[in-house]
Amino acid sequence: MAKYLVIVESPAKAKTIKKFLGSNYEVIASNGHVRDLPKSQMGIDVDNDFEPKYITIRGKGDILAQLRKEVKKADKVYLATDPDREGEAISYHLSKALKLDDKKYKRITFNEITKNAVKNSIKQARDIDMALVDAQQARRVLDRLVGYKISPLLWAKIKRGLSAGRVQSVALKLICDREKEINEFIPKEYWTLSAMLVPEKAKRSIEFKYMGNGSDKEEISSRAELDHIIETIGKQSFQIASIKDSERHKKAPLPFTTSTLQQEASSKLNFATSKTMRIAQQLYEGVEIKGRGSIGLISYLRTDSTRISDEAAAAAKDYIIKNFGEDYTAGIPRADKPGKKIQDAHEAIRPTDITLSPVVIKDQLSREQFRLYQLIYNRFLASQMAEAVYSIKTVKAEAAGYRFQTSVSKIAFAGFTTVYNVDNEKSEHIAGIKDLNEGDLLKLEDFDEKQHFTQPPARYTEALLVRTLEELGIGRPSTYAPTISTIQNRRYITKENKKLYVTELGEAVNQIMEQAFPVIIDVNFTANLESLLDKIGEGAIEWKVVVRNFYPDLDAAVKKAESELQSIKIEDEVTDEVCDECGRNMVVKYGPHGKFLACPGFPECKFTKPFFEKTGVPCPKCGGDIVIKKTRKGRRYYGCINAPECDFMSWAKPSKEKCPVCGSYMVEKGNKLLCSAENCGYSRDNTEKEKQA
């Protein structure tokens, strides 16, 4: 009887697949990659048309030995690694490492690990798609060239052990650019005004918000403008100008892609992108369900498509009719239009069995698995349901030519919001609004006025960074999580309260990259390179053509940077601080957390201490020196050198000047000086900077 061998990446996946296949099949895991470029050298033969040198990964010898034994016993080998470029490359390297005969092995893929999907994949076994392998190979080679060529320059300029990556450097630049925008942002004052109006036959007032005296909504930009509006209205009565009843239809959300899953898991579950992908991988490969064994609960997790199969749509429709009613079905659910940057190789992320609701299998899942599965399940179910309908009543009142408005919305038909509410939108209720009629007079009870200041652009969160990278066409579904993890692990950025901050080390690396390698970190260049990798995967371009065109510019930029670095001798900055142990003047060094002071007598003298860069500004509290400090995670701030006795700190750089309005200390923002008091708002041009410029 024939004997078949199926090779997958992980033991969990092997366990799930094994139960779908008969006793004639042996399923073994390779535990991921078995061959890769060497770590100790670049591994790319630049002089031999960029031929990569692959070696067996350390520690994989025993696994390969076991696989070779099983290959000898088998009549046919099926390579069943993940259905993407990386999975295709793993299958290719397995075929080479195991020296498989072309006639003896085939490649199989499945978008979900279910009995039907696995058995159908064997019927549709194919050869390895070398175009996909080449696309992955090109990405690996390009990243290796960038890393091994640029990293030594970072060592010379900043410190040893640093590294640069093609996509990571662009992600770091985005975060640095946003930090610069925030630091240079000048807030602008504006006011909001509400009129508390009482209908003739009512006891309670209703809040009407100021809209302006024209057709479009207008903003109140100053206190003087606000006072003029209030003075003009005086004690005049307000009159209902119009009442409008309308409906608003809210479309169901699309099912998850890798990017939108990472964003929503971050927002709703507070999961880091790496955590989301790790748990999703577990749900895809298989979870033990009582009475059914190991089951893959979701379809493949690395996808940029919102498409779903006809079978999945039909199953969801039947489930919705049975549990919610015919009115809740969507008819023909909408699908995202495929864009230029979408590969559309796989379906959207969805449950493999719609009858396995999260509540039914909750006890068999870990808490984190349950929360993520529930998010995926509910999002998919909602995507196949009817839109929500809201009835809206809008009432406009006028006085002295100024318009004020109030509105209330009520859910007329819940539709998809029964299972998934995107914005946590609820029905609103305002007492007395339903009794109003056009022409009614309203008595002014009081005005509610509030001062506001515009806010700087939001700092990146992991979710926002993923969305931005996707919109710009940088990276692909499989790269988002490792990109963010890499720049965090290198301490180029840090995360506090979900927000990403650039560290001093990250700023230094980005500065070098901007000066010496502007093309490498150019957003458009990187996005164009991604599209070329897609074309390699489609078989439209030969992978070495892309590398041949890329390398000369990189090589020229590296040589130019090397010559500039050689002409500028990089010396350690000598300070006035004296070594406590040997008396030498200490020098500034870079460590994993940024700058520190070290004795130049190393290794004989190993004394170090924290480095505090003085700003020349006295502390507003105690008069001590204000110095640049860093939080435990590497975020920069300004604090008093006398800490902990003095607790002064500021995220913005303090100035010597005092606010002429309230007397608080001023802070620098770009070319402006702003009062640090939250409710003051005084600002002016920073003349000191202008003179220096």
XYZ file of C-alpha atoms in Angstrom:
693
model
C 0.000 0.000 0.000
C 1.226 3.448 -0.911
C 2.777 5.591 1.799
C 2.552 9.374 1.689
C 4.522 11.982 3.633
C 3.133 15.476 4.316
C 5.572 18.127 5.587
C 4.257 21.256 7.354
C 5.953 23.973 9.415
C 4.542 23.496 12.915
C 3.658 20.550 15.177
C 0.209 22.083 15.879
C -0.544 22.216 12.165
C 0.739 18.631 11.745
C -1.561 17.408 14.518
C -4.622 19.095 12.970
C -3.929 17.797 9.446
C -3.086 14.258 10.591
C -6.653 13.564 11.717
C -8.060 14.506 8.295
C -5.881 12.002 6.432
C -5.891 8.220 6.600
C -3.309 5.835 8.021
C -1.411 5.931 4.716
C -0.281 9.475 5.496
C 2.517 10.539 7.832
C 2.525 14.247 8.804
C 5.749 15.803 10.157
C 6.726 19.398 11.014
C 9.938 21.073 9.847
C 9.599 23.719 12.608
C 9.813 26.576 10.128
C 12.759 27.360 7.845
C 15.512 24.768 7.386
C 17.875 26.832 5.164
C 18.760 30.512 5.203
C 21.541 32.983 4.462
C 24.422 32.741 6.984
C 24.369 35.096 9.972
C 28.149 35.581 10.125
C 28.500 36.988 6.588
C 26.422 38.686 3.922
C 25.951 35.453 1.973
C 25.354 37.245 -1.353
C 27.970 36.826 -4.093
C 27.817 40.311 -5.594
C 30.470 39.449 -8.217
C 28.580 36.324 -9.318
C 25.292 37.993 -10.296
C 24.068 38.216 -6.680
C 23.919 34.458 -6.210
C 22.734 33.733 -2.631
C 24.605 31.246 -0.462
C 22.195 29.144 1.612
C 23.227 27.021 4.575
C 21.380 24.694 6.917
C 20.119 26.628 9.926
C 21.948 25.714 13.117
C 19.949 23.213 15.178
C 17.972 21.847 12.225
C 20.305 18.884 11.560
C 18.286 16.387 13.643
C 14.979 17.470 12.104
C 16.384 17.114 8.576
C 17.831 13.687 9.438
C 14.388 12.528 10.627
C 12.736 13.964 7.519
C 15.226 12.174 5.229
C 14.359 8.843 6.890
C 10.664 9.436 6.312
C 11.267 10.561 2.727
C 12.980 7.214 1.968
C 9.925 5.317 3.208
C 7.430 7.445 1.272
C 6.200 6.903 -2.271
C 5.113 10.549 -2.509
C 5.992 13.685 -0.540
C 3.586 16.631 -0.180
C 5.035 19.982 0.902
C 2.203 21.709 2.789
C 3.788 24.907 4.133
C 1.781 28.152 4.443
C 0.073 29.487 1.278
C 2.200 32.608 0.803
C 5.618 33.640 -0.557
C 7.446 32.654 2.591
C 5.661 29.296 2.714
C 6.545 28.699 -0.934
C 10.194 29.491 -0.162
C 10.205 27.081 2.817
C 8.876 24.324 0.531
C 11.562 25.113 -2.038
C 14.346 24.937 0.558
C 12.918 21.685 1.942
C 13.027 20.181 -1.552
C 16.686 21.198 -1.876
C 17.758 20.182 1.649
C 16.040 16.794 1.315
C 17.242 16.377 -2.303
C 13.745 15.468 -3.452
C 13.312 14.063 -6.908
C 10.925 16.181 -9.011
C 8.676 13.173 -9.669
C 8.495 12.228 -6.004
C 7.138 15.460 -4.452
C 4.356 18.006 -4.986
C 3.292 21.264 -3.404
C -0.133 21.584 -1.758
C -1.780 24.673 -0.214
C -5.017 25.367 1.629
C -6.525 28.628 2.850
C -8.078 26.930 5.873
C -7.197 23.778 7.782
C -10.423 21.828 7.393
C -11.033 18.278 6.157
C -12.425 19.372 2.784
C -9.725 21.991 2.201
C -6.876 19.579 3.008
C -8.263 16.701 0.903
C -9.033 19.014 -2.033
C -5.479 20.388 -1.900
C -4.062 16.885 -2.445
C -6.296 16.481 -5.504
C -4.936 19.801 -6.810
C -1.250 19.144 -5.978
C 1.115 21.197 -8.128
C 4.767 22.043 -8.678
C 6.500 24.675 -6.559
C 5.717 28.165 -7.882
C 9.232 29.473 -8.557
C 7.909 32.988 -9.230
C 6.714 33.188 -5.611
C 9.992 31.678 -4.389
C 11.931 34.274 -6.383
C 9.808 37.103 -4.984
C 10.658 35.983 -1.443
C 14.281 35.432 -2.437
C 14.489 38.944 -3.909
C 13.067 40.467 -0.709
C 15.564 38.509 1.401
C 18.524 39.479 -0.809
C 17.568 43.170 -0.962
C 17.140 43.330 2.809
C 20.458 41.534 3.362
C 22.303 43.928 1.010
C 20.866 46.965 2.789
C 21.577 45.570 6.258
C 25.136 44.409 5.635
C 26.167 47.469 3.644
C 24.709 50.189 5.883
C 25.067 48.713 9.382
C 28.902 49.162 9.577
C 28.412 52.881 8.918
C 26.024 53.115 11.870
C 28.657 51.342 13.979
C 31.278 53.933 12.978
C 29.006 56.918 13.515
C 27.007 55.891 16.587
C 27.895 52.551 18.202
C 28.581 48.920 17.378
C 25.742 46.454 17.146
C 23.258 48.749 15.373
C 21.609 47.671 12.147
C 19.479 49.142 9.373
C 16.644 47.512 7.460
C 14.934 48.466 4.233
C 11.328 48.591 5.497
C 12.208 49.196 9.156
C 14.137 52.364 8.274
C 11.090 53.794 6.485
C 8.854 52.943 9.454
C 11.344 54.665 11.783
C 11.389 57.737 9.518
C 7.574 57.971 9.652
C 7.672 57.981 13.462
C 10.513 60.548 13.544
C 8.690 62.804 11.074
C 5.536 62.645 13.192
C 7.564 63.497 16.321
C 8.942 66.559 14.506
C 5.415 67.628 13.455
C 4.237 67.360 17.060
C 7.211 69.291 18.446
C 6.722 72.109 15.925
C 2.933 72.224 16.212
C 1.508 75.610 17.267
C -1.946 75.290 18.868
C -4.665 77.693 17.756
C -7.431 78.978 19.970
C -11.108 78.346 19.199
C -14.369 78.409 21.156
C -17.560 76.390 21.193
C -20.900 77.896 22.158
C -24.144 76.200 23.146
C -27.476 77.828 23.940
C -29.620 76.164 26.616
C -33.132 76.802 25.237
C -36.456 76.098 26.970
C -39.598 75.426 24.866
C -42.759 77.302 25.984
C -44.546 74.191 27.318
C -41.508 72.432 28.718
C -39.677 72.578 32.032
C -36.269 71.340 30.889
C -33.860 73.123 28.598
C -32.493 71.587 25.389
C -28.889 72.152 24.299
C -28.530 73.754 20.842
C -25.009 74.091 19.415
C -23.817 77.172 17.528
C -23.537 76.648 13.764
C -22.852 80.170 12.412
C -24.733 82.831 10.475
C -24.231 81.379 6.985
C -25.048 78.126 5.230
C -21.863 76.334 6.373
C -20.777 75.561 9.914
C -18.521 78.322 11.232
C -15.854 78.291 13.912
C -15.483 80.887 16.653
C -11.791 81.791 16.681
C -11.519 84.245 19.604
C -13.092 85.446 22.838
C -13.912 88.783 21.194
C -15.851 87.036 18.425
C -17.734 84.961 20.988
C -18.630 88.052 23.042
C -19.898 89.787 19.888
C -22.248 86.847 19.084
C -23.638 86.750 22.642
C -24.041 90.550 22.728
C -25.817 90.603 19.339
C -28.289 87.923 20.408
C -28.875 89.704 23.724
C -32.178 88.649 25.267
C -33.900 87.865 21.997
C -36.120 84.786 21.813
C -35.072 81.903 19.661
C -37.434 80.500 17.065
C -37.528 77.030 15.514
C -36.535 77.607 11.864
C -36.783 74.022 10.611
C -37.357 70.438 11.701
C -36.099 67.667 9.456
C -36.607 63.917 9.806
C -34.183 61.763 7.855
C -32.635 58.335 7.709
C -28.999 57.357 7.750
C -27.853 53.979 6.482
C -24.669 52.511 7.895
C -22.977 49.796 5.846
C -21.670 46.641 7.436
C -17.880 46.501 7.855
C -15.806 44.366 5.516
C -14.299 41.144 6.891
C -10.779 41.372 8.273
C -7.548 41.579 6.328
C -4.238 41.196 8.191
C -3.918 44.966 8.518
C -7.473 45.659 9.715
C -7.318 42.737 12.161
C -4.133 44.142 13.691
C -5.698 47.608 13.917
C -8.961 46.421 15.479
C -7.242 44.010 17.895
C -5.057 46.908 19.040
C -8.045 49.227 19.451
C -10.558 46.824 21.008
C -8.354 44.246 22.755
C -5.173 46.278 23.383
C -3.106 43.586 21.594
C 0.293 44.398 20.096
C 0.579 43.447 16.409
C 2.998 40.611 17.215
C 0.600 39.218 19.832
C -2.334 39.370 17.406
C -0.391 37.409 14.783
C 0.848 34.834 17.293
C -2.650 34.064 18.581
C -4.167 34.136 15.082
C -1.524 31.586 14.000
C -2.683 29.308 16.829
C -6.319 29.640 15.736
C -5.349 28.899 12.114
C -3.144 25.873 12.834
C -5.564 24.182 15.188
C -7.066 24.191 18.675
C -8.309 21.143 20.595
C -12.119 21.170 20.649
C -13.911 18.640 22.844
C -15.388 15.805 20.783
C -13.805 17.024 17.531
C -10.066 16.964 18.179
C -7.744 19.629 16.790
C -9.564 22.084 14.492
C -8.331 25.081 12.532
C -10.785 27.792 13.588
C -9.930 30.593 11.138
C -8.792 30.901 7.529
C -5.254 31.970 6.643
C -4.153 35.044 8.607
C -1.820 36.785 6.125
C -3.997 38.398 3.483
C -4.823 41.795 2.018
C -8.104 40.687 0.417
C -11.681 41.141 1.684
C -12.987 38.481 -0.714
C -14.739 35.402 0.696
C -15.714 32.112 -0.945
C -19.247 31.414 -2.161
C -19.451 28.472 0.263
C -18.575 30.654 3.257
C -21.087 33.327 2.185
C -23.864 30.715 1.739
C -23.148 29.157 5.155
C -23.210 32.597 6.805
C -26.519 33.479 5.121
C -28.173 30.260 6.356
C -26.854 30.902 9.873
C -28.125 34.512 9.892
C -31.610 33.531 8.658
C -31.846 30.780 11.272
C -30.631 32.890 14.211
C -31.695 36.461 13.326
C -34.276 36.303 10.524
C -34.468 36.958 6.783
C -34.401 40.751 7.232
C -30.867 40.557 8.651
C -29.258 39.067 5.550
C -27.312 41.441 3.351
C -28.487 40.235 -0.041
C -25.210 40.574 -1.933
C -22.548 41.646 0.621
C -20.250 44.352 -0.655
C -16.596 43.644 -1.361
C -13.674 46.011 -1.422
C -12.555 46.997 -4.903
C -9.171 45.373 -5.584
C -6.559 48.142 -5.634
C -3.133 48.274 -7.215
C -1.461 47.313 -3.944
C -3.728 44.310 -3.194
C -2.433 40.856 -4.132
C -5.841 39.196 -3.492
C -4.177 35.789 -3.231
C -6.310 34.597 -0.303
C -9.729 35.135 1.184
C -10.347 37.527 4.036
C -9.789 36.216 7.572
C -12.954 34.383 8.638
C -14.104 31.468 10.819
C -13.821 28.094 9.088
C -17.128 26.899 10.588
C -19.820 29.522 11.244
C -21.684 27.132 13.562
C -18.731 27.146 15.989
C -19.713 30.380 17.729
C -17.279 31.798 20.317
C -19.706 31.070 23.173
C -19.972 27.387 22.195
C -16.203 26.773 22.374
C -15.225 29.375 24.985
C -14.211 26.772 27.570
C -11.769 25.149 25.124
C -9.910 28.353 24.313
C -7.465 30.429 26.338
C -8.753 33.883 27.277
C -6.672 35.547 24.563
C -7.656 32.981 21.920
C -11.328 33.463 22.801
C -11.162 37.256 22.592
C -9.450 37.263 19.195
C -11.664 34.486 17.791
C -14.767 36.359 18.968
C -13.522 39.524 17.231
C -12.875 37.661 13.936
C -16.129 35.673 14.145
C -18.354 38.681 14.899
C -16.689 40.851 12.248
C -17.198 38.197 9.574
C -20.814 37.551 10.613
C -21.518 41.303 10.600
C -19.967 41.655 7.122
C -22.658 39.319 5.765
C -25.565 41.119 7.468
C -27.854 43.959 6.441
C -26.906 47.587 7.016
C -28.091 49.443 10.116
C -30.698 52.183 9.732
C -30.894 55.255 11.981
C -33.783 57.722 12.082
C -32.516 61.265 12.692
C -34.399 64.369 13.802
C -32.554 67.661 13.235
C -33.925 70.867 14.739
C -32.567 74.306 13.820
C -33.258 77.453 15.866
C -32.395 81.067 14.984
C -31.873 84.348 16.826
C -30.480 87.598 15.376
C -29.474 85.741 12.208
C -27.373 83.168 14.084
C -28.135 79.444 13.677
C -28.094 76.872 16.476
C -28.847 73.179 16.014
C -29.635 70.026 17.928
C -30.161 66.520 16.615
C -31.051 63.104 17.935
C -30.596 59.690 16.304
C -32.445 56.469 17.001
C -31.795 52.976 15.712
C -34.664 52.109 13.379
C -33.166 48.750 12.340
C -30.131 47.285 14.116
C -28.892 45.158 11.193
C -25.236 44.166 11.583
C -24.860 46.194 14.830
C -26.670 43.329 16.564
C -23.339 41.478 16.544
C -20.687 44.122 15.831
C -20.758 47.854 16.583
C -17.834 49.584 14.882
C -18.095 52.986 16.600
C -20.055 51.989 19.713
C -22.902 54.117 18.336
C -26.099 54.125 20.414
C -29.576 55.607 20.227
C -29.824 59.090 21.728
C -32.703 60.582 23.673
C -33.401 64.266 24.306
C -36.474 64.960 26.439
C -39.008 67.305 24.787
C -37.501 67.339 21.280
C -40.363 65.341 19.757
C -42.886 68.005 20.873
C -41.190 70.863 19.001
C -42.795 72.426 15.902
C -41.583 74.906 13.322
C -42.228 78.479 14.453
C -42.167 77.645 18.175
C -40.457 80.209 20.384
C -37.735 79.130 22.782
C -36.548 81.024 25.824
C -32.804 81.418 26.399
C -31.888 79.998 29.783
C -28.113 80.378 29.510
C -25.077 80.118 27.229
C -22.451 77.420 27.689
C -19.114 78.610 26.332
C -15.847 76.648 26.247
C -12.318 77.580 25.168
C -10.311 75.000 23.204
C -6.959 74.729 21.462
C -6.258 72.690 18.357
C -4.295 69.503 19.012
C -1.117 68.304 17.264
C -1.238 65.281 14.946
C -1.807 62.050 16.857
C 1.273 60.041 17.722
C 1.528 56.715 15.980
C 0.138 53.667 17.685
C 0.995 50.234 16.290
C -2.449 50.162 14.653
C -2.052 53.602 13.044
C 1.466 52.767 11.845
C 0.211 49.534 10.232
C -2.589 51.443 8.494
C -0.142 54.089 7.252
C 2.335 51.499 5.942
C -0.499 49.723 4.131
C -1.866 52.949 2.628
C 1.608 53.920 1.411
C 2.180 50.456 -0.076
C 5.153 49.728 2.180
C 5.572 46.135 3.306
C 2.975 43.406 2.956
C 0.663 41.536 5.396
C 3.450 39.259 6.606
C 5.871 42.151 7.317
C 3.881 44.591 9.483
C 4.304 42.846 12.851
C 8.004 41.906 12.468
C 8.839 45.419 11.219
C 7.400 47.058 14.340
C 8.893 44.409 16.645
C 12.345 44.908 15.101
C 12.556 48.669 15.645
C 11.207 48.215 19.185
C 13.712 45.475 19.995
C 16.552 47.633 18.651
C 15.347 50.380 21.003
C 14.846 52.845 18.152
C 11.294 53.403 19.395
C 9.466 52.768 22.627
C 5.791 52.275 23.463
C 3.974 54.032 26.291
C 0.189 53.849 26.743
C -0.101 52.347 23.225
C 1.682 55.367 21.684
C 5.019 55.015 19.867
C 7.851 57.423 20.739
C 11.219 57.694 19.041
C 14.207 57.288 21.368
C 17.441 59.284 21.284
C 19.078 56.279 19.637
C 16.313 56.116 17.024
C 16.715 59.826 16.261
C 20.461 59.350 15.753
C 19.958 56.386 13.395
C 17.268 58.209 11.410
C 19.491 61.282 11.090
C 22.299 59.206 9.569
C 19.874 57.474 7.196
C 18.396 60.816 6.076
C 21.835 62.314 5.438
C 23.547 59.365 3.760
C 20.731 57.210 2.330
C 17.741 59.418 1.465
C 16.679 57.075 -1.363
C 16.547 53.988 0.868
C 14.122 55.650 3.290
C 12.119 57.446 0.599
C 8.491 56.343 0.936
C 7.761 56.336 -2.809
C 10.950 54.429 -3.626
C 10.168 51.729 -1.056
C 6.546 51.435 -2.221
C 7.725 51.088 -5.843
C 10.133 48.342 -4.776
C 7.227 46.485 -3.139
C 5.264 46.611 -6.397
C 8.302 45.209 -8.244
C 8.415 42.311 -5.764
C 4.734 41.687 -6.534
C 5.556 41.571 -10.251
C 8.312 39.036 -9.569
C 5.694 36.930 -7.756
C 3.439 37.183 -10.809
C 6.271 36.002 -13.058
C 6.422 39.319 -14.934
C 10.015 40.232 -13.927
C 13.136 38.148 -13.281
C 14.251 38.680 -9.679
C 17.907 39.379 -10.420
C 16.918 42.230 -12.749
C 15.426 44.076 -9.776
C 18.514 43.419 -7.631
C 20.891 44.440 -10.462
C 19.068 47.772 -10.825
C 18.940 48.372 -7.070
C 22.497 47.522 -6.032
C 24.594 50.144 -7.941
C 22.757 53.061 -6.306
C 23.117 51.446 -2.879
C 26.819 50.755 -3.437
C 27.458 54.324 -4.615
C 25.614 55.783 -1.600
C 27.614 53.574 0.792
C 30.961 54.557 -0.777
C 30.042 58.239 -0.641
C 29.013 57.942 3.009
C 32.218 56.040 3.846
C 34.409 58.749 2.309
C 32.514 61.477 4.160
C 32.837 59.610 7.431
C 36.573 59.116 6.861
C 37.106 62.793 6.147
C 35.266 63.670 9.338
C 37.123 61.903 12.108
C 34.557 60.654 14.602
C 35.886 61.430 18.049
C 34.164 60.834 21.373
C 32.870 64.091 22.867
C 35.007 65.020 25.888
C 33.159 66.571 28.856
C 34.090 68.485 32.009
C 32.883 65.560 34.136
C 35.781 63.799 35.869
C 35.978 60.031 36.364
C 35.393 59.228 40.051
C 37.924 56.389 39.953
C 40.906 57.593 37.876
C 40.421 61.349 37.382
C 40.292 61.388 33.536
C 37.806 63.646 31.731
C 34.858 61.429 30.812
C 33.545 61.064 27.239
C 30.057 60.672 25.775
C 29.205 57.191 24.488
C 26.086 55.618 22.962
C 24.491 52.608 24.644
C 21.267 50.651 24.050
C 19.325 53.348 25.934
C 21.096 56.376 24.435
C 24.027 58.508 25.643
C 26.022 57.858 28.795
C 29.352 58.996 30.270
C 32.284 56.573 30.189
C 35.889 56.721 31.247
C 38.259 56.936 28.218
C 40.601 54.593 30.089
C 38.459 51.560 29.245
C 39.146 48.621 29.607
C 41.528 49.458 32.490
C 38.897 51.741 34.026
C 35.255 50.744 33.520
C 33.586 53.572 35.437
C 30.379 54.976 33.840
C 27.570 57.266 34.917
C 24.431 58.873 33.410
C 24.884 61.703 30.921
C 22.723 64.786 31.424
C 22.854 67.391 28.677
C 22.332 70.878 30.148
C 19.935 73.242 28.335
C 21.176 76.477 29.930
C 17.684 77.124 31.350
C 17.123 77.461 35.127
C 14.451 75.316 36.749
C 11.182 77.292 37.231
C 10.737 75.595 40.625
C 14.155 75.588 42.309
C 16.564 77.396 39.984
C 18.733 74.323 39.286
C 19.857 73.339 35.775
C 17.248 71.953 33.401
C 18.750 68.882 31.699
C 17.612 66.456 29.008
C 16.543 63.157 30.527
C 14.918 59.948 29.304
C 12.161 57.779 30.695
C 12.866 54.154 31.525
C 11.705 53.256 28.005
C 13.883 55.879 26.295
C 11.464 58.764 25.705
C 13.095 62.214 26.011
C 11.905 64.859 28.466
C 13.246 67.910 30.352
C 13.773 67.703 34.094
C 15.626 69.341 36.963
C 19.135 68.131 37.753
C 18.192 68.261 41.437
C 15.688 65.405 41.109
C 14.302 63.693 43.122
C 14.335 66.676 45.532
C 12.822 68.788 42.720
C 10.034 67.141 40.686
C 9.932 69.577 37.734
C 9.503 67.956 34.300
C 8.295 69.010 30.850
C 7.944 67.187 27.539
C 8.620 70.450 25.648
C 11.876 72.386 26.054
C 11.456 75.171 28.673
C 12.569 78.723 27.944
C 14.152 81.288 30.257
C 11.303 83.677 29.482
C 8.123 84.053 31.533
C 4.652 84.502 30.076
C 3.736 88.232 30.132
C 0.061 87.312 30.643
C 0.095 84.804 33.528
C 3.742 84.568 34.597
C 4.154 80.833 33.878
C 7.302 79.546 32.213
C 7.335 79.418 28.384
C 8.227 76.418 26.198
C 9.729 76.220 22.702
C 7.604 74.890 19.847
C 9.316 75.224 16.476
C 9.937 78.956 15.993
C 7.356 79.936 18.616
C 7.333 80.393 22.371
C 4.175 79.153 24.078
C 2.916 79.583 27.612
C 3.055 76.300 29.525
C -0.187 77.039 31.387
C -2.945 74.917 29.874
C -5.637 77.618 29.795
C -3.510 80.637 28.868
C -2.789 80.188 25.165
C -0.282 83.070 24.862
C 2.333 82.608 22.136
C 4.797 84.673 20.151
C 7.698 84.303 17.720
C 10.917 83.040 19.260
C 13.175 86.007 18.455
C 16.252 84.303 19.938
C 15.997 81.514 17.377
C 15.354 84.005 14.599
C 18.514 85.924 15.524
C 20.543 82.705 15.648
C 19.173 81.714 12.238
